[in-house]
Short mmCIF file of N, CA and C in Angstrom, two decimals:
data_model
loop_
_atom_site.label_atom_id
_atom_site.label_comp_id
_atom_site.label_asym_id
_atom_site.label_seq_id
_atom_site.Cartn_x
_atom_site.Cartn_y
_atom_site.Cartn_z
N UNK A 8 -50.93 -6.95 -24.17
CA UNK A 8 -50.24 -6.71 -22.92
C UNK A 8 -50.11 -8.05 -22.19
N UNK A 9 -48.91 -8.33 -21.75
CA UNK A 9 -48.64 -9.57 -21.02
C UNK A 9 -48.74 -9.32 -19.52
N UNK A 10 -49.20 -10.33 -18.84
CA UNK A 10 -49.27 -10.28 -17.38
C UNK A 10 -48.12 -11.11 -16.83
N UNK A 11 -47.42 -10.54 -15.89
CA UNK A 11 -46.28 -11.23 -15.30
C UNK A 11 -46.48 -11.30 -13.79
N UNK A 12 -46.32 -12.47 -13.23
CA UNK A 12 -46.44 -12.65 -11.79
C UNK A 12 -45.05 -12.56 -11.19
N UNK A 13 -44.92 -11.71 -10.19
CA UNK A 13 -43.66 -11.59 -9.47
C UNK A 13 -43.95 -11.72 -7.98
N UNK A 14 -42.96 -12.16 -7.25
CA UNK A 14 -43.08 -12.34 -5.81
C UNK A 14 -42.11 -11.38 -5.14
N UNK A 15 -42.59 -10.76 -4.10
CA UNK A 15 -41.80 -9.80 -3.35
C UNK A 15 -41.44 -10.41 -2.00
N UNK A 16 -40.21 -10.24 -1.63
CA UNK A 16 -39.76 -10.70 -0.32
C UNK A 16 -40.40 -9.85 0.76
N UNK A 17 -40.96 -10.48 1.78
CA UNK A 17 -41.60 -9.71 2.85
C UNK A 17 -40.57 -9.01 3.72
N UNK A 18 -39.35 -9.53 3.78
CA UNK A 18 -38.30 -8.92 4.61
C UNK A 18 -37.41 -7.98 3.81
N UNK A 19 -37.51 -8.04 2.48
CA UNK A 19 -36.69 -7.21 1.60
C UNK A 19 -37.57 -6.78 0.43
N UNK A 20 -38.46 -5.83 0.65
CA UNK A 20 -39.47 -5.46 -0.36
C UNK A 20 -38.91 -5.00 -1.70
N UNK A 21 -37.68 -4.57 -1.72
CA UNK A 21 -37.06 -4.13 -2.98
C UNK A 21 -36.73 -5.32 -3.88
N UNK A 22 -36.59 -6.47 -3.29
CA UNK A 22 -36.18 -7.68 -4.01
C UNK A 22 -37.41 -8.37 -4.61
N UNK A 23 -37.39 -8.60 -5.91
CA UNK A 23 -38.48 -9.29 -6.59
C UNK A 23 -37.98 -10.63 -7.13
N UNK A 24 -38.89 -11.60 -7.14
CA UNK A 24 -38.55 -12.95 -7.60
C UNK A 24 -39.62 -13.43 -8.57
N UNK A 25 -39.22 -14.25 -9.51
CA UNK A 25 -40.15 -14.83 -10.46
C UNK A 25 -40.75 -16.14 -9.93
N UNK A 26 -40.17 -16.65 -8.87
CA UNK A 26 -40.55 -17.94 -8.32
C UNK A 26 -40.85 -17.79 -6.83
N UNK A 27 -42.00 -18.28 -6.39
CA UNK A 27 -42.38 -18.17 -4.98
C UNK A 27 -41.41 -18.89 -4.07
N UNK A 28 -40.95 -20.06 -4.49
CA UNK A 28 -40.01 -20.84 -3.67
C UNK A 28 -38.71 -20.06 -3.47
N UNK A 29 -38.26 -19.37 -4.49
CA UNK A 29 -37.03 -18.59 -4.38
C UNK A 29 -37.23 -17.41 -3.42
N UNK A 30 -38.39 -16.78 -3.48
CA UNK A 30 -38.70 -15.68 -2.55
C UNK A 30 -38.75 -16.20 -1.12
N UNK A 31 -39.33 -17.36 -0.92
CA UNK A 31 -39.39 -17.97 0.41
C UNK A 31 -38.00 -18.30 0.94
N UNK A 32 -37.13 -18.84 0.07
CA UNK A 32 -35.75 -19.15 0.49
C UNK A 32 -35.01 -17.88 0.90
N UNK A 33 -35.24 -16.81 0.15
CA UNK A 33 -34.59 -15.53 0.46
C UNK A 33 -35.07 -15.02 1.82
N UNK A 34 -36.37 -15.09 2.07
CA UNK A 34 -36.91 -14.66 3.36
C UNK A 34 -36.34 -15.49 4.51
N UNK A 35 -36.24 -16.80 4.32
CA UNK A 35 -35.70 -17.66 5.37
C UNK A 35 -34.23 -17.36 5.62
N UNK A 36 -33.49 -17.05 4.56
CA UNK A 36 -32.08 -16.69 4.71
C UNK A 36 -31.97 -15.40 5.52
N UNK A 37 -32.84 -14.43 5.24
CA UNK A 37 -32.82 -13.17 5.98
C UNK A 37 -33.24 -13.37 7.44
N UNK A 38 -34.18 -14.27 7.69
CA UNK A 38 -34.58 -14.58 9.07
C UNK A 38 -33.40 -15.18 9.84
N UNK A 39 -32.69 -16.10 9.19
CA UNK A 39 -31.51 -16.71 9.82
C UNK A 39 -30.45 -15.64 10.09
N UNK A 40 -30.22 -14.77 9.13
CA UNK A 40 -29.23 -13.71 9.30
C UNK A 40 -29.59 -12.81 10.47
N UNK A 41 -30.87 -12.49 10.61
CA UNK A 41 -31.30 -11.64 11.73
C UNK A 41 -31.03 -12.32 13.07
N UNK A 42 -31.36 -13.61 13.15
CA UNK A 42 -31.13 -14.36 14.39
C UNK A 42 -29.63 -14.46 14.69
N UNK A 43 -28.84 -14.72 13.66
CA UNK A 43 -27.39 -14.79 13.85
C UNK A 43 -26.84 -13.45 14.31
N UNK A 44 -27.33 -12.37 13.74
CA UNK A 44 -26.87 -11.04 14.12
C UNK A 44 -27.13 -10.75 15.58
N UNK A 45 -28.30 -11.13 16.06
CA UNK A 45 -28.63 -10.92 17.47
C UNK A 45 -27.69 -11.72 18.37
N UNK A 46 -27.42 -12.96 17.99
CA UNK A 46 -26.51 -13.80 18.78
C UNK A 46 -25.10 -13.21 18.77
N UNK A 47 -24.64 -12.78 17.59
CA UNK A 47 -23.29 -12.21 17.51
C UNK A 47 -23.15 -10.96 18.36
N UNK A 48 -24.17 -10.11 18.35
CA UNK A 48 -24.10 -8.88 19.15
C UNK A 48 -24.05 -9.18 20.64
N UNK A 49 -24.75 -10.21 21.07
CA UNK A 49 -24.72 -10.60 22.49
C UNK A 49 -23.40 -11.27 22.85
N UNK A 50 -22.89 -12.10 21.94
CA UNK A 50 -21.68 -12.86 22.23
C UNK A 50 -20.42 -12.00 22.13
N UNK A 51 -20.45 -11.01 21.25
CA UNK A 51 -19.28 -10.15 21.03
C UNK A 51 -19.75 -8.70 21.11
N UNK A 52 -19.86 -8.16 22.32
CA UNK A 52 -20.41 -6.81 22.49
C UNK A 52 -19.63 -5.71 21.76
N UNK A 53 -18.37 -5.97 21.44
CA UNK A 53 -17.57 -4.95 20.75
C UNK A 53 -17.91 -4.83 19.26
N UNK A 54 -18.68 -5.77 18.74
CA UNK A 54 -19.10 -5.69 17.33
C UNK A 54 -20.09 -4.54 17.16
N UNK A 55 -19.94 -3.83 16.06
CA UNK A 55 -20.95 -2.82 15.74
C UNK A 55 -22.14 -3.54 15.09
N UNK A 56 -23.26 -2.87 15.05
CA UNK A 56 -24.43 -3.48 14.41
C UNK A 56 -24.14 -3.77 12.94
N UNK A 57 -23.41 -2.89 12.28
CA UNK A 57 -23.06 -3.08 10.86
C UNK A 57 -22.19 -4.32 10.68
N UNK A 58 -21.20 -4.49 11.55
CA UNK A 58 -20.33 -5.67 11.46
C UNK A 58 -21.12 -6.95 11.72
N UNK A 59 -21.99 -6.92 12.71
CA UNK A 59 -22.80 -8.10 13.01
C UNK A 59 -23.72 -8.42 11.84
N UNK A 60 -24.29 -7.40 11.22
CA UNK A 60 -25.17 -7.62 10.08
C UNK A 60 -24.41 -8.22 8.90
N UNK A 61 -23.24 -7.66 8.61
CA UNK A 61 -22.43 -8.19 7.50
C UNK A 61 -22.01 -9.63 7.75
N UNK A 62 -21.56 -9.91 8.97
CA UNK A 62 -21.12 -11.27 9.30
C UNK A 62 -22.29 -12.25 9.26
N UNK A 63 -23.42 -11.85 9.78
CA UNK A 63 -24.57 -12.75 9.81
C UNK A 63 -25.11 -13.01 8.41
N UNK A 64 -25.12 -12.01 7.54
CA UNK A 64 -25.55 -12.23 6.15
C UNK A 64 -24.57 -13.15 5.43
N UNK A 65 -23.28 -12.95 5.67
CA UNK A 65 -22.25 -13.81 5.08
C UNK A 65 -22.49 -15.26 5.48
N UNK A 66 -22.72 -15.48 6.76
CA UNK A 66 -22.93 -16.84 7.27
C UNK A 66 -24.25 -17.43 6.77
N UNK A 67 -25.30 -16.64 6.76
CA UNK A 67 -26.61 -17.15 6.34
C UNK A 67 -26.61 -17.51 4.86
N UNK A 68 -25.92 -16.71 4.04
CA UNK A 68 -25.86 -17.02 2.61
C UNK A 68 -25.07 -18.29 2.33
N UNK A 69 -24.19 -18.64 3.25
CA UNK A 69 -23.34 -19.82 3.09
C UNK A 69 -23.64 -20.88 4.14
N UNK A 70 -24.89 -20.94 4.53
CA UNK A 70 -25.30 -21.82 5.62
C UNK A 70 -24.95 -23.28 5.36
N UNK A 71 -25.01 -23.73 4.11
CA UNK A 71 -24.69 -25.13 3.80
C UNK A 71 -23.23 -25.45 4.12
N UNK A 72 -22.35 -24.52 3.79
CA UNK A 72 -20.92 -24.73 4.09
C UNK A 72 -20.70 -24.77 5.59
N UNK A 73 -21.30 -23.81 6.31
CA UNK A 73 -21.13 -23.78 7.77
C UNK A 73 -21.77 -25.01 8.43
N UNK A 74 -22.90 -25.46 7.90
CA UNK A 74 -23.55 -26.66 8.46
C UNK A 74 -22.62 -27.87 8.35
N UNK A 75 -21.97 -28.01 7.21
CA UNK A 75 -21.02 -29.13 7.04
C UNK A 75 -19.86 -28.99 8.01
N UNK A 76 -19.37 -27.78 8.17
CA UNK A 76 -18.23 -27.55 9.07
C UNK A 76 -18.60 -27.87 10.51
N UNK A 77 -19.82 -27.52 10.91
CA UNK A 77 -20.25 -27.78 12.28
C UNK A 77 -20.54 -29.25 12.54
N UNK A 78 -20.60 -30.04 11.48
CA UNK A 78 -20.80 -31.49 11.63
C UNK A 78 -19.46 -32.21 11.52
N UNK A 79 -18.45 -31.67 12.19
CA UNK A 79 -17.11 -32.27 12.23
C UNK A 79 -16.46 -32.40 10.87
N UNK A 80 -16.70 -31.43 9.98
CA UNK A 80 -16.06 -31.42 8.68
C UNK A 80 -15.49 -30.02 8.44
N UNK A 81 -14.49 -29.67 9.23
CA UNK A 81 -13.89 -28.33 9.14
C UNK A 81 -13.31 -28.06 7.76
N UNK A 82 -12.99 -29.11 7.02
CA UNK A 82 -12.45 -28.94 5.67
C UNK A 82 -13.46 -28.25 4.74
N UNK A 83 -14.73 -28.30 5.08
CA UNK A 83 -15.75 -27.65 4.26
C UNK A 83 -15.52 -26.15 4.18
N UNK A 84 -14.88 -25.58 5.18
CA UNK A 84 -14.62 -24.13 5.18
C UNK A 84 -13.63 -23.72 4.10
N UNK A 85 -12.92 -24.69 3.53
CA UNK A 85 -11.99 -24.38 2.43
C UNK A 85 -12.74 -23.78 1.25
N UNK A 86 -14.00 -24.12 1.11
CA UNK A 86 -14.81 -23.55 0.03
C UNK A 86 -14.92 -22.04 0.16
N UNK A 87 -14.90 -21.54 1.40
CA UNK A 87 -14.94 -20.10 1.63
C UNK A 87 -13.64 -19.44 1.19
N UNK A 88 -12.52 -20.13 1.41
CA UNK A 88 -11.22 -19.61 0.95
C UNK A 88 -11.20 -19.54 -0.58
N UNK A 89 -11.72 -20.57 -1.22
CA UNK A 89 -11.76 -20.59 -2.68
C UNK A 89 -12.63 -19.45 -3.21
N UNK A 90 -13.76 -19.24 -2.55
CA UNK A 90 -14.66 -18.16 -2.95
C UNK A 90 -13.97 -16.80 -2.83
N UNK A 91 -13.25 -16.61 -1.72
CA UNK A 91 -12.55 -15.33 -1.51
C UNK A 91 -11.44 -15.13 -2.53
N UNK A 92 -10.73 -16.19 -2.87
CA UNK A 92 -9.63 -16.05 -3.83
C UNK A 92 -10.17 -15.79 -5.24
N UNK A 93 -11.37 -16.26 -5.56
CA UNK A 93 -11.96 -16.00 -6.87
C UNK A 93 -12.39 -14.54 -6.99
N UNK A 94 -12.75 -13.92 -5.89
CA UNK A 94 -13.17 -12.53 -5.89
C UNK A 94 -11.97 -11.58 -6.02
N UNK A 95 -10.79 -12.05 -5.61
CA UNK A 95 -9.60 -11.19 -5.60
C UNK A 95 -9.07 -10.99 -7.00
#
């Protein structure tokens, strides 16, 4: 019988990881998404909680692209267009 070590996300218990660092990154992404969701709901009261959650997860998963865009590199957002066109 083999023993396997797995890591569980504290914020997403259904999600299992083989690497602790990967589980930590996932938790931090979810923390960022939660904070973004709260800000979006306050800034745009007409958003539903579901819409705020979807938008905040989208942004948190792509934080590197948004970080570049917020540092006066709006062209970085083109990567999001490419991603969307690949899904279509």
